[in-house]
């Protein structure tokens, strides 16, 4: 049974940082492209970033490029999202997703999400 458990969210001031984690189980994590997507209040899912199986290729939405860094530890079956210089518009529930490709997509199994709130 596929399970994805996100953590690391919280309340942070604008300009602050957070590191999200997603622990995966129930499938061979190292063989799957993974993504982060988010959902802001009252809006649909938005693709944020993706990473290939070995972690050598990454892709980012323009809105987070140069501020967010996606990474993975295949030995620990864990996906990460380092978020720096956070802005109020980054407020959302963040989900990790098993992705069909490195390109923008919100399709795929996802976890329960972790809330990120950016506010002063």
Coordinates of N, CA, C and O in Angstrom, one line a residue:
X1 N 0.8 -1.2 0.0 CA 0.0 0.0 0.0 C 0.9 1.2 0.0 O 1.7 1.4 0.9
X2 N 0.7 2.1 -1.0 CA 1.4 3.3 -1.1 C 1.1 4.2 0.1 O -0.1 4.5 0.4
X3 N 2.1 4.8 0.7 CA 1.9 5.7 1.8 C 3.0 6.8 1.6 O 4.1 6.6 1.5
X4 N 2.5 8.1 1.7 CA 3.3 9.3 1.7 C 2.9 10.1 2.9 O 1.8 10.5 3.0
X5 N 3.9 10.4 3.7 CA 3.7 11.2 4.9 C 4.5 12.4 4.9 O 5.7 12.4 5.1
X6 N 3.9 13.6 4.8 CA 4.6 14.9 4.8 C 4.6 15.4 6.2 O 3.8 15.2 7.0
X7 N 5.7 16.2 6.4 CA 5.9 16.9 7.7 C 6.8 18.1 7.5 O 7.3 18.3 6.4
X8 N 6.9 19.0 8.5 CA 7.8 20.1 8.5 C 7.1 21.4 8.2 O 7.8 22.5 8.2
X9 N 5.8 21.4 8.0 CA 5.1 22.7 7.8 C 5.0 23.5 9.1 O 5.3 23.0 10.2
X10 N 4.4 24.7 9.0 CA 4.2 25.5 10.2 C 4.0 27.0 9.8 O 3.8 27.3 8.6
X11 N 4.0 27.8 10.8 CA 3.9 29.2 10.6 C 5.2 29.9 10.6 O 6.1 29.7 11.5
X12 N 5.5 30.7 9.6 CA 6.8 31.4 9.4 C 6.5 32.8 8.9 O 5.6 33.1 8.2
X13 N 7.4 33.7 9.3 CA 7.3 35.1 8.9 C 7.8 35.2 7.4 O 8.7 34.4 7.0
X14 N 7.4 36.2 6.7 CA 7.9 36.4 5.4 C 9.4 36.6 5.4 O 10.0 37.2 6.3
X15 N 10.1 35.9 4.4 CA 11.5 35.9 4.4 C 12.2 34.7 5.1 O 13.4 34.5 5.0
X16 N 11.3 34.0 5.9 CA 11.8 32.9 6.6 C 12.0 31.6 5.8 O 11.8 31.6 4.5
X17 N 12.4 30.5 6.4 CA 12.6 29.3 5.8 C 11.9 28.1 6.5 O 11.7 28.2 7.7
X18 N 11.6 27.1 5.7 CA 11.1 25.8 6.2 C 11.7 24.7 5.4 O 12.0 24.9 4.2
X19 N 11.8 23.5 6.0 CA 12.2 22.3 5.2 C 11.1 21.3 5.4 O 10.9 20.8 6.5
X20 N 10.5 20.9 4.3 CA 9.5 19.9 4.3 C 10.1 18.5 4.0 O 11.1 18.4 3.2
X21 N 9.5 17.5 4.6 CA 9.9 16.1 4.4 C 8.7 15.3 4.0 O 7.6 15.6 4.4
X22 N 9.0 14.2 3.2 CA 8.0 13.3 2.8 C 8.6 11.9 2.9 O 9.5 11.6 2.1
X23 N 8.1 11.1 3.8 CA 8.6 9.7 3.9 C 7.6 8.8 3.2 O 6.4 8.8 3.4
X24 N 8.2 8.0 2.3 CA 7.5 7.1 1.4 C 7.6 5.7 1.8 O 8.7 5.3 2.3
X25 N 6.6 4.9 1.6 CA 6.6 3.5 1.8 C 5.6 2.8 0.9 O 4.7 3.5 0.4
X26 N 5.7 1.5 0.8 CA 4.7 0.7 0.0 C 5.0 0.7 -1.5 O 4.2 0.1 -2.3
X27 N 6.1 1.2 -1.9 CA 6.5 1.2 -3.3 C 8.1 1.4 -3.4 O 8.7 1.8 -2.4
X28 N 8.6 1.1 -4.5 CA 10.1 1.3 -4.7 C 10.4 2.8 -5.0 O 10.4 3.2 -6.1
X29 N 10.7 3.5 -3.9 CA 10.8 5.0 -4.0 C 11.9 5.4 -5.0 O 11.7 6.3 -5.8
X30 N 13.0 4.6 -5.0 CA 14.1 5.1 -5.9 C 13.8 5.0 -7.4 O 14.6 5.5 -8.2
X31 N 12.8 4.3 -7.7 CA 12.4 4.2 -9.1 C 11.4 5.1 -9.6 O 10.9 5.0 -10.8
X32 N 10.9 6.0 -8.8 CA 9.8 6.9 -9.1 C 10.2 8.4 -9.1 O 10.9 8.8 -8.2
X33 N 9.8 9.1 -10.2 CA 9.9 10.5 -10.2 C 9.0 11.1 -9.1 O 7.8 10.5 -8.9
X34 N 9.4 12.1 -8.4 CA 8.6 12.6 -7.3 C 8.4 14.1 -7.5 O 9.3 14.8 -8.1
X35 N 7.3 14.6 -7.0 CA 7.0 16.1 -7.1 C 6.5 16.6 -5.8 O 6.0 15.8 -4.9
X36 N 6.5 17.9 -5.7 CA 5.7 18.6 -4.7 C 4.7 19.4 -5.4 O 5.0 20.1 -6.4
X37 N 3.5 19.4 -4.9 CA 2.4 20.3 -5.3 C 1.8 21.0 -4.1 O 2.1 20.6 -3.0
X38 N 1.1 22.0 -4.3 CA 0.5 22.8 -3.2 C -0.9 23.2 -3.6 O -1.2 23.4 -4.8
X39 N -1.7 23.5 -2.6 CA -3.0 24.0 -2.7 C -3.3 25.2 -1.8 O -3.3 24.9 -0.6
X40 N -3.4 26.4 -2.3 CA -3.7 27.5 -1.5 C -5.2 27.6 -1.2 O -6.0 26.9 -1.9
X41 N -5.6 28.3 -0.1 CA -7.0 28.3 0.2 C -7.8 28.8 -0.9 O -7.6 29.8 -1.5
X42 N -8.9 28.0 -1.2 CA -9.8 28.4 -2.3 C -9.3 28.2 -3.7 O -10.0 28.6 -4.6
X43 N -8.2 27.6 -3.9 CA -7.6 27.4 -5.2 C -7.3 25.9 -5.5 O -7.4 25.1 -4.6
X44 N -7.0 25.6 -6.7 CA -6.7 24.3 -7.2 C -5.3 23.9 -6.9 O -4.5 24.7 -6.4
X45 N -5.0 22.6 -7.2 CA -3.6 22.2 -7.0 C -2.7 22.9 -8.0 O -3.0 23.1 -9.1
X46 N -1.5 23.2 -7.5 CA -0.4 23.9 -8.2 C 0.8 23.1 -8.1 O 1.3 22.8 -7.0
X47 N 1.4 22.7 -9.3 CA 2.7 22.0 -9.3 C 3.8 23.0 -8.8 O 3.8 24.1 -9.2
X48 N 4.7 22.5 -8.0 CA 5.8 23.3 -7.5 C 7.1 22.9 -8.0 O 7.9 23.7 -8.5
X49 N 7.4 21.6 -7.9 CA 8.8 21.1 -8.3 C 8.8 19.6 -8.5 O 7.9 18.9 -8.0
X50 N 9.7 19.1 -9.3 CA 9.9 17.7 -9.5 C 11.3 17.3 -9.5 O 12.2 18.1 -9.8
X51 N 11.6 16.0 -9.3 CA 13.0 15.5 -9.2 C 13.0 14.1 -9.8 O 12.1 13.3 -9.6
X52 N 14.0 13.8 -10.6 CA 14.1 12.5 -11.2 C 14.5 11.4 -10.2 O 14.9 11.7 -9.1
X53 N 14.6 10.2 -10.6 CA 14.8 9.1 -9.7 C 16.1 9.2 -9.0 O 16.2 8.9 -7.7
X54 N 17.2 9.5 -9.7 CA 18.5 9.6 -9.0 C 18.8 11.0 -8.4 O 19.8 11.1 -7.7
X55 N 17.9 11.9 -8.6 CA 18.0 13.2 -8.0 C 18.9 14.2 -8.8 O 19.2 15.3 -8.4
X56 N 19.3 13.7 -10.0 CA 20.3 14.6 -10.8 C 19.6 15.7 -11.6 O 20.2 16.6 -12.0
X57 N 18.3 15.5 -11.9 CA 17.6 16.5 -12.6 C 16.4 17.0 -11.8 O 15.6 16.2 -11.3
X58 N 16.2 18.3 -11.8 CA 15.1 18.9 -11.1 C 14.4 19.9 -12.0 O 15.0 20.4 -13.0
X59 N 13.2 20.3 -11.6 CA 12.4 21.2 -12.3 C 11.6 22.0 -11.3 O 11.1 21.5 -10.3
X60 N 11.4 23.3 -11.6 CA 10.7 24.2 -10.7 C 9.7 25.1 -11.4 O 9.9 25.5 -12.5
X61 N 8.6 25.4 -10.7 CA 7.7 26.4 -11.2 C 8.4 27.8 -11.1 O 9.2 28.0 -10.2
X62 N 8.1 28.7 -12.0 CA 8.7 30.0 -12.0 C 8.5 30.7 -10.7 O 9.4 31.5 -10.3
X63 N 7.4 30.5 -10.1 CA 7.1 31.2 -8.9 C 8.0 30.8 -7.7 O 8.0 31.6 -6.7
X64 N 8.7 29.7 -7.7 CA 9.5 29.3 -6.6 C 11.0 29.1 -7.0 O 11.8 28.8 -6.2
X65 N 11.3 29.3 -8.3 CA 12.6 29.1 -8.8 C 13.6 30.0 -8.0 O 13.2 31.2 -7.8
X66 N 14.7 29.5 -7.7 CA 15.8 30.3 -6.9 C 15.4 30.5 -5.5 O 16.2 31.1 -4.7
X67 N 14.3 30.0 -5.0 CA 13.9 30.1 -3.6 C 13.8 28.7 -3.0 O 14.1 28.5 -1.8
X68 N 13.2 27.8 -3.7 CA 13.0 26.4 -3.2 C 14.0 25.4 -3.8 O 14.4 25.6 -5.0
X69 N 14.3 24.4 -3.1 CA 15.2 23.3 -3.6 C 14.6 22.0 -3.2 O 14.4 21.7 -2.0
X70 N 14.4 21.2 -4.2 CA 13.9 19.8 -4.0 C 15.1 18.8 -4.0 O 16.1 19.0 -4.7
X71 N 15.0 17.8 -3.2 CA 16.1 16.8 -3.1 C 15.4 15.5 -2.6 O 14.3 15.5 -2.1
X72 N 16.2 14.5 -2.6 CA 15.7 13.2 -2.2 C 16.9 12.4 -1.6 O 18.0 12.5 -2.0
X73 N 16.5 11.5 -0.7 CA 17.5 10.5 -0.1 C 16.8 9.1 -0.4 O 15.9 8.7 0.4
X74 N 17.3 8.4 -1.4 CA 16.7 7.2 -1.7 C 17.0 6.1 -0.7 O 16.3 5.1 -0.6
X75 N 18.1 6.2 0.0 CA 18.4 5.3 1.1 C 17.4 5.4 2.2 O 17.1 4.4 2.9
X76 N 16.9 6.6 2.4 CA 15.9 6.8 3.5 C 14.5 6.9 3.0 O 13.6 7.2 3.8
X77 N 14.3 6.7 1.7 CA 12.9 6.8 1.1 C 12.3 8.2 1.5 O 11.1 8.2 1.8
X78 N 13.0 9.2 1.4 CA 12.5 10.5 1.8 C 12.7 11.6 0.7 O 13.8 11.7 0.1
X79 N 11.7 12.4 0.5 CA 11.7 13.5 -0.4 C 11.7 14.8 0.5 O 11.1 14.9 1.5
X80 N 12.5 15.8 0.0 CA 12.6 17.1 0.8 C 12.2 18.3 -0.1 O 12.3 18.2 -1.3
X81 N 11.8 19.3 0.6 CA 11.7 20.6 -0.1 C 12.2 21.7 0.8 O 11.6 22.0 1.8
X82 N 13.3 22.3 0.5 CA 13.9 23.4 1.3 C 13.3 24.7 0.7 O 13.4 24.9 -0.5
X83 N 12.6 25.4 1.5 CA 12.0 26.6 1.1 C 12.6 27.8 1.8 O 12.5 27.9 3.0
X84 N 13.2 28.7 1.0 CA 13.8 29.9 1.6 C 13.1 31.2 1.1 O 12.3 31.1 0.1
X85 N 13.3 32.3 1.7 CA 12.7 33.6 1.4 C 11.2 33.4 1.1 O 10.7 33.8 0.1
X86 N 10.5 32.8 2.0 CA 9.1 32.5 1.9 C 8.3 33.8 1.8 O 8.6 34.8 2.5
X87 N 7.2 33.7 1.0 CA 6.4 34.9 0.8 C 4.9 34.5 1.2 O 4.6 33.3 1.2
X88 N 4.1 35.5 1.5 CA 2.7 35.2 1.9 C 2.0 34.3 0.8 O 1.2 33.5 1.2
X89 N 2.3 34.5 -0.4 CA 1.7 33.8 -1.5 C 2.1 32.3 -1.5 O 1.6 31.5 -2.3
X90 N 3.1 31.9 -0.7 CA 3.5 30.5 -0.6 C 2.6 29.8 0.4 O 2.7 28.5 0.5
X91 N 1.7 30.5 1.1 CA 0.8 29.8 2.0 C -0.1 28.8 1.3 O -0.8 29.2 0.3
X92 N 0.0 27.6 1.8 CA -0.8 26.5 1.1 C -0.5 25.2 1.9 O 0.3 25.1 2.8
X93 N -1.3 24.2 1.5 CA -1.0 22.8 2.0 C -0.1 22.2 0.9 O -0.4 22.3 -0.3
X94 N 1.0 21.7 1.4 CA 2.0 21.1 0.5 C 1.9 19.6 0.5 O 1.8 19.0 1.6
X95 N 1.9 19.0 -0.7 CA 1.8 17.5 -0.8 C 2.9 17.0 -1.6 O 3.4 17.6 -2.6
X96 N 3.4 15.8 -1.3 CA 4.4 15.1 -2.2 C 3.5 14.1 -3.0 O 2.5 13.6 -2.5
X97 N 4.0 13.9 -4.2 CA 3.2 13.2 -5.2 C 4.2 12.3 -6.0 O 5.3 12.7 -6.4
X98 N 3.7 11.1 -6.3 CA 4.4 10.2 -7.2 C 4.0 10.7 -8.6 O 2.8 10.6 -9.0
X99 N 5.0 11.1 -9.4 CA 4.7 11.8 -10.6 C 4.9 11.0 -11.9 O 5.8 10.1 -11.9
X100 N 4.2 11.3 -12.9 CA 4.4 10.6 -14.2 C 5.6 11.1 -14.9 O 6.2 10.4 -15.8
X101 N 6.1 12.4 -14.6 CA 7.2 12.9 -15.4 C 7.8 14.1 -14.6 O 7.3 14.5 -13.5
X102 N 8.9 14.6 -15.1 CA 9.6 15.7 -14.5 C 8.9 17.0 -14.8 O 9.2 18.1 -14.3
X103 N 8.0 17.0 -15.8 CA 7.3 18.2 -16.2 C 6.1 18.4 -15.3 O 5.6 17.6 -14.6
X104 N 5.6 19.7 -15.4 CA 4.5 20.1 -14.5 C 3.3 19.1 -14.6 O 2.7 18.9 -15.7
X105 N 2.9 18.6 -13.5 CA 1.7 17.7 -13.4 C 1.3 17.6 -11.9 O 2.2 17.5 -11.1
X106 N 0.0 17.6 -11.7 CA -0.5 17.4 -10.4 C -1.1 16.1 -10.2 O -1.6 15.7 -9.1
X107 N -1.0 15.2 -11.2 CA -1.5 13.9 -11.2 C -0.6 12.9 -10.3 O 0.6 13.1 -10.3
X108 N -1.3 11.9 -9.7 CA -0.6 10.9 -9.0 C -1.0 10.8 -7.5 O -1.6 11.7 -7.0
X109 N -0.6 9.7 -6.9 CA -0.9 9.5 -5.5 C -0.2 10.5 -4.7 O 1.0 10.9 -4.9
X110 N -0.9 11.1 -3.6 CA -0.2 12.0 -2.8 C -0.6 11.7 -1.3 O -1.5 11.0 -1.0
X111 N 0.1 12.4 -0.4 CA -0.1 12.2 1.0 C -1.2 13.1 1.5 O -1.9 13.7 0.8
X112 N -1.2 13.2 2.8 CA -2.3 14.1 3.5 C -1.9 15.5 3.5 O -2.8 16.4 3.8
X113 N -0.7 15.8 3.2 CA -0.3 17.2 3.2 C 0.2 17.8 4.5 O 0.0 17.3 5.6
X114 N 1.0 18.9 4.4 CA 1.4 19.7 5.5 C 1.2 21.1 5.3 O 1.5 21.6 4.2
X115 N 0.7 21.8 6.3 CA 0.3 23.2 6.1 C 1.5 24.1 6.3 O 2.2 24.1 7.3
X116 N 1.6 25.0 5.3 CA 2.6 26.1 5.4 C 1.9 27.4 5.4 O 1.1 27.7 4.5
X117 N 2.1 28.2 6.4 CA 1.5 29.5 6.5 C 2.6 30.6 6.7 O 3.4 30.5 7.6
X118 N 2.6 31.5 5.8 CA 3.6 32.6 5.8 C 2.9 33.9 6.1 O 2.1 34.4 5.3
X119 N 3.2 34.4 7.3 CA 2.4 35.6 7.7 C 3.2 36.3 8.8 O 3.9 35.7 9.6
X120 N 3.1 37.6 8.9 CA 3.8 38.4 9.9 C 2.8 38.6 11.1 O 3.1 39.2 12.1

